[in-house]
């Protein structure tokens, strides 16, 4: 697989605040990457750096270009959906379609209209100012996803949408848009909704990457054990990275442990992305407090 994005030692500071601190990661062609982190973790700053929207220290290559000096070349092959879709309020739905069709040679109007057919938008003469917040988001997504690009960057793409449209959006993203050639980066808080889509995970916290893993490698790296009551002390001695109560039992997540060595403690499972996210962030924050 060819490399679409490569970050090496990327840092970004706002005065004395480190939004990003020496992050490194690689995104391969055809991958679907979940960039997951809490508010203020550095997700949006990372995406802005990729898109050439902010300066930074370190090395960043996007589709063969440094976005600081080659943003024009990068944006010829990248589409970005921000967490808030901004469209001129005086524009009608039909005029929005006409405009994007006129300025972007890779725009597929038929595809955009097919996407809109699955929304609540029916009247192309409606102005943006007459649409609900959710409908504006639906229109913005339809316009962007109808453009043929090599990299699609989604920052909280379904924010403000109801659960039915969110599910329909992600189903279409996987079934109709994704062709194993296009690479997709999804930054979102709704971890459970995208888990089945992802081929790769990036967890970011306090400006640092705390997990960089292919989805199919998680089972080899992490084990969740539903510990039997009489095995709690033995399990705790093995230093789990996370412990929570679950249906009267202790549920513990171990990193880098041999599953065979854990088998006598209780039921073994692969942790969900949401549970693993909580575990890694609590471990990272504990380490940061210990260093301060």
Coordinates of N, CA, C and O in Angstrom, one line a residue, residues 14-89:
X14 N 0.4 27.1 20.9 CA -0.3 28.4 21.0 C 0.2 29.1 22.2 O -0.3 28.8 23.3
X15 N 1.2 29.9 22.1 CA 1.9 30.4 23.3 C 2.5 29.3 24.1 O 3.3 28.6 23.6
X16 N 2.1 29.2 25.4 CA 2.7 28.1 26.2 C 1.9 26.8 26.2 O 2.3 25.9 26.8
X17 N 0.8 26.8 25.4 CA 0.0 25.6 25.3 C 0.4 24.7 24.1 O 0.5 25.2 23.0
X18 N 0.7 23.5 24.4 CA 1.0 22.5 23.3 C -0.2 21.8 22.8 O -0.7 20.9 23.5
X19 N -0.8 22.2 21.7 CA -1.9 21.6 21.1 C -1.5 20.2 20.5 O -2.3 19.3 20.5
X20 N -0.3 20.1 19.9 CA 0.2 18.9 19.4 C 1.7 18.8 19.9 O 2.4 19.8 19.8
X21 N 2.1 17.6 20.3 CA 3.5 17.5 20.8 C 4.1 16.3 20.2 O 3.9 15.1 20.7
X22 N 4.9 16.5 19.2 CA 5.8 15.5 18.6 C 5.0 14.2 18.2 O 5.3 13.1 18.6
X23 N 4.0 14.4 17.4 CA 3.2 13.2 17.0 C 3.7 12.6 15.7 O 4.2 13.3 14.8
X24 N 3.6 11.3 15.6 CA 4.0 10.5 14.5 C 2.9 9.5 14.1 O 2.4 8.9 15.0
X25 N 2.6 9.5 12.8 CA 1.6 8.5 12.4 C 1.7 8.4 10.9 O 2.2 9.3 10.2
X26 N 1.2 7.3 10.3 CA 1.2 7.0 8.9 C -0.2 6.6 8.5 O -0.8 5.7 9.2
X27 N -0.8 7.1 7.4 CA -2.0 6.6 6.9 C -1.8 6.0 5.5 O -1.3 6.7 4.6
X28 N -2.2 4.8 5.3 CA -2.0 4.1 4.1 C -3.2 4.3 3.1 O -4.4 4.5 3.6
X29 N -2.9 4.2 1.9 CA -4.0 4.3 0.8 C -5.1 3.3 1.1 O -4.8 2.1 1.3
X30 N -6.3 3.7 1.0 CA -7.4 2.8 1.1 C -7.8 2.5 2.5 O -8.7 1.6 2.7
X31 N -7.3 3.1 3.5 CA -7.6 2.9 4.9 C -8.7 3.8 5.4 O -8.9 4.9 4.8
X32 N -9.4 3.4 6.4 CA -10.4 4.2 7.1 C -10.0 4.4 8.5 O -10.0 3.4 9.3
X33 N -9.6 5.6 8.8 CA -8.9 5.9 10.1 C -9.8 6.6 11.0 O -10.4 7.7 10.6
X34 N -10.0 6.1 12.2 CA -10.7 6.9 13.3 C -9.7 7.7 14.1 O -8.9 7.1 14.8
X35 N -9.8 9.0 14.1 CA -9.1 9.9 14.9 C -9.9 10.2 16.1 O -10.8 11.0 16.0
X36 N -9.6 9.6 17.3 CA -10.5 9.6 18.4 C -9.8 10.4 19.6 O -8.7 10.1 19.9
X37 N -10.5 11.3 20.2 CA -10.0 12.0 21.4 C -11.0 12.9 22.0 O -12.0 13.3 21.4
X38 N -10.8 13.2 23.3 CA -11.8 14.1 23.9 C -11.6 15.6 23.4 O -10.7 15.9 22.6
X39 N -12.5 16.4 23.9 CA -12.4 17.8 23.5 C -11.1 18.4 23.9 O -10.6 18.2 25.1
X40 N -10.4 19.2 23.0 CA -9.1 19.8 23.4 C -8.0 18.8 23.3 O -6.8 19.2 23.7
X41 N -8.2 17.6 22.7 CA -7.1 16.7 22.7 C -6.1 16.9 21.5 O -4.9 16.5 21.6
X42 N -6.5 17.7 20.5 CA -5.7 18.0 19.4 C -6.2 17.4 18.0 O -5.5 17.5 17.0
X43 N -7.4 16.9 18.0 CA -8.0 16.3 16.8 C -8.1 17.4 15.7 O -7.6 17.2 14.6
X44 N -8.8 18.5 16.0 CA -9.0 19.5 15.0 C -7.7 20.1 14.5 O -7.5 20.4 13.4
X45 N -6.8 20.3 15.5 CA -5.5 20.9 15.1 C -4.7 20.0 14.1 O -4.1 20.4 13.2
X46 N -4.8 18.7 14.4 CA -4.2 17.7 13.5 C -4.8 17.8 12.1 O -4.1 17.8 11.1
X47 N -6.1 17.9 12.0 CA -6.8 18.0 10.7 C -6.4 19.3 10.0 O -6.2 19.3 8.8
X48 N -6.4 20.4 10.8 CA -6.0 21.7 10.2 C -4.6 21.6 9.6 O -4.3 22.2 8.6
X49 N -3.7 20.9 10.3 CA -2.3 20.8 9.8 C -2.3 20.0 8.5 O -1.6 20.4 7.6
X50 N -3.1 18.9 8.5 CA -3.2 18.1 7.2 C -3.6 18.9 6.0 O -3.2 18.7 4.9
X51 N -4.6 19.8 6.3 CA -5.2 20.6 5.2 C -4.5 21.9 4.9 O -5.0 22.7 4.1
X52 N -3.4 22.2 5.6 CA -2.7 23.4 5.4 C -3.3 24.6 5.9 O -3.1 25.8 5.5
X53 N -4.2 24.4 7.0 CA -4.9 25.6 7.6 C -4.2 26.1 8.8 O -4.7 27.1 9.3
X54 N -3.2 25.5 9.2 CA -2.4 26.1 10.3 C -0.9 25.7 10.2 O -0.6 24.6 9.6
X55 N 0.0 26.5 10.6 CA 1.4 26.2 10.6 C 1.7 25.2 11.7 O 1.0 25.1 12.7
X56 N 2.9 24.6 11.6 CA 3.3 23.6 12.6 C 4.8 23.4 12.5 O 5.4 23.8 11.5
X57 N 5.4 22.7 13.5 CA 6.7 22.3 13.5 C 6.8 20.8 13.1 O 5.9 20.1 13.4
X58 N 7.9 20.4 12.5 CA 8.0 19.0 12.1 C 7.8 18.7 10.7 O 7.7 19.7 9.9
X59 N 7.6 17.5 10.3 CA 7.4 17.1 8.9 C 6.1 16.5 8.7 O 5.7 15.6 9.4
X60 N 5.4 16.9 7.7 CA 4.0 16.4 7.3 C 3.9 16.3 5.8 O 4.1 17.3 5.1
X61 N 3.6 15.1 5.3 CA 3.5 14.9 3.9 C 2.1 14.4 3.6 O 1.7 13.3 4.2
X62 N 1.4 15.1 2.8 CA 0.0 14.7 2.4 C -0.1 14.5 0.9 O 0.1 15.5 0.2
X63 N -0.2 13.3 0.4 CA -0.3 13.0 -1.0 C 0.9 13.6 -1.8 O 0.8 14.1 -2.9
X64 N 2.1 13.5 -1.1 CA 3.3 13.9 -1.8 C 3.6 15.4 -1.6 O 4.6 15.8 -2.2
X65 N 2.9 16.1 -0.8 CA 3.1 17.6 -0.6 C 3.1 18.0 0.8 O 2.4 17.4 1.7
X66 N 3.9 19.0 1.1 CA 3.9 19.6 2.4 C 2.7 20.6 2.4 O 2.7 21.5 1.6
X67 N 1.7 20.4 3.3 CA 0.5 21.3 3.2 C 0.8 22.7 3.5 O 0.0 23.6 3.1
X68 N 1.9 23.0 4.1 CA 2.3 24.4 4.4 C 2.6 25.2 3.1 O 2.3 26.4 3.0
X69 N 3.3 24.5 2.2 CA 3.8 25.1 1.0 C 3.0 24.7 -0.3 O 3.1 25.3 -1.3
X70 N 2.3 23.5 -0.1 CA 1.7 23.0 -1.3 C 0.2 22.7 -1.1 O -0.4 21.8 -1.6
X71 N -0.5 23.7 -0.3 CA -1.9 23.5 0.0 C -2.7 23.4 -1.3 O -3.7 22.6 -1.3
X72 N -2.4 24.1 -2.3 CA -3.2 24.1 -3.5 C -3.2 22.7 -4.1 O -4.2 22.2 -4.6
X73 N -2.0 22.1 -4.2 CA -2.0 20.7 -4.7 C -2.7 19.7 -3.8 O -3.3 18.8 -4.3
X74 N -2.6 19.9 -2.5 CA -3.2 19.0 -1.6 C -4.7 19.0 -1.8 O -5.4 18.0 -1.9
X75 N -5.3 20.2 -1.8 CA -6.8 20.4 -1.9 C -7.4 20.0 -3.2 O -8.6 19.9 -3.3
X76 N -6.5 19.8 -4.2 CA -7.1 19.2 -5.5 C -7.5 17.8 -5.3 O -8.3 17.3 -6.1
X77 N -7.0 17.1 -4.3 CA -7.3 15.7 -4.1 C -7.8 15.4 -2.8 O -7.9 14.2 -2.4
X78 N -8.2 16.4 -2.0 CA -8.8 16.2 -0.7 C -10.1 16.9 -0.5 O -10.2 18.0 -1.0
X79 N -11.1 16.3 0.2 CA -12.3 17.0 0.5 C -12.4 17.0 2.0 O -12.0 16.0 2.7
X80 N -12.9 18.0 2.6 CA -13.0 18.2 4.0 C -14.5 18.6 4.4 O -15.0 19.5 3.9
X81 N -15.0 17.8 5.4 CA -16.3 18.1 6.0 C -16.0 18.5 7.4 O -15.6 17.7 8.2
X82 N -16.3 19.8 7.7 CA -16.1 20.3 9.1 C -17.2 19.9 10.0 O -18.3 19.5 9.5
X83 N -17.1 20.2 11.3 CA -18.1 19.8 12.2 C -19.3 20.7 12.1 O -20.4 20.4 12.5
X84 N -19.2 21.9 11.5 CA -20.3 22.8 11.2 C -20.3 23.1 9.7 O -19.3 23.8 9.2
X85 N -21.3 22.7 9.0 CA -21.4 23.0 7.6 C -21.8 24.4 7.4 O -22.9 24.8 7.9
X86 N -21.0 25.2 6.7 CA -21.3 26.6 6.5 C -21.6 26.8 5.0 O -20.7 26.6 4.1
X87 N -22.8 27.2 4.7 CA -23.2 27.5 3.3 C -23.9 28.9 3.3 O -24.6 29.2 4.3
X88 N -23.8 29.7 2.3 CA -24.5 31.0 2.2 C -26.0 30.8 2.4 O -26.6 30.0 1.8
X89 N -26.5 31.6 3.3 CA -27.9 31.5 3.7 C -28.9 31.9 2.6 O -30.0 31.4 2.5

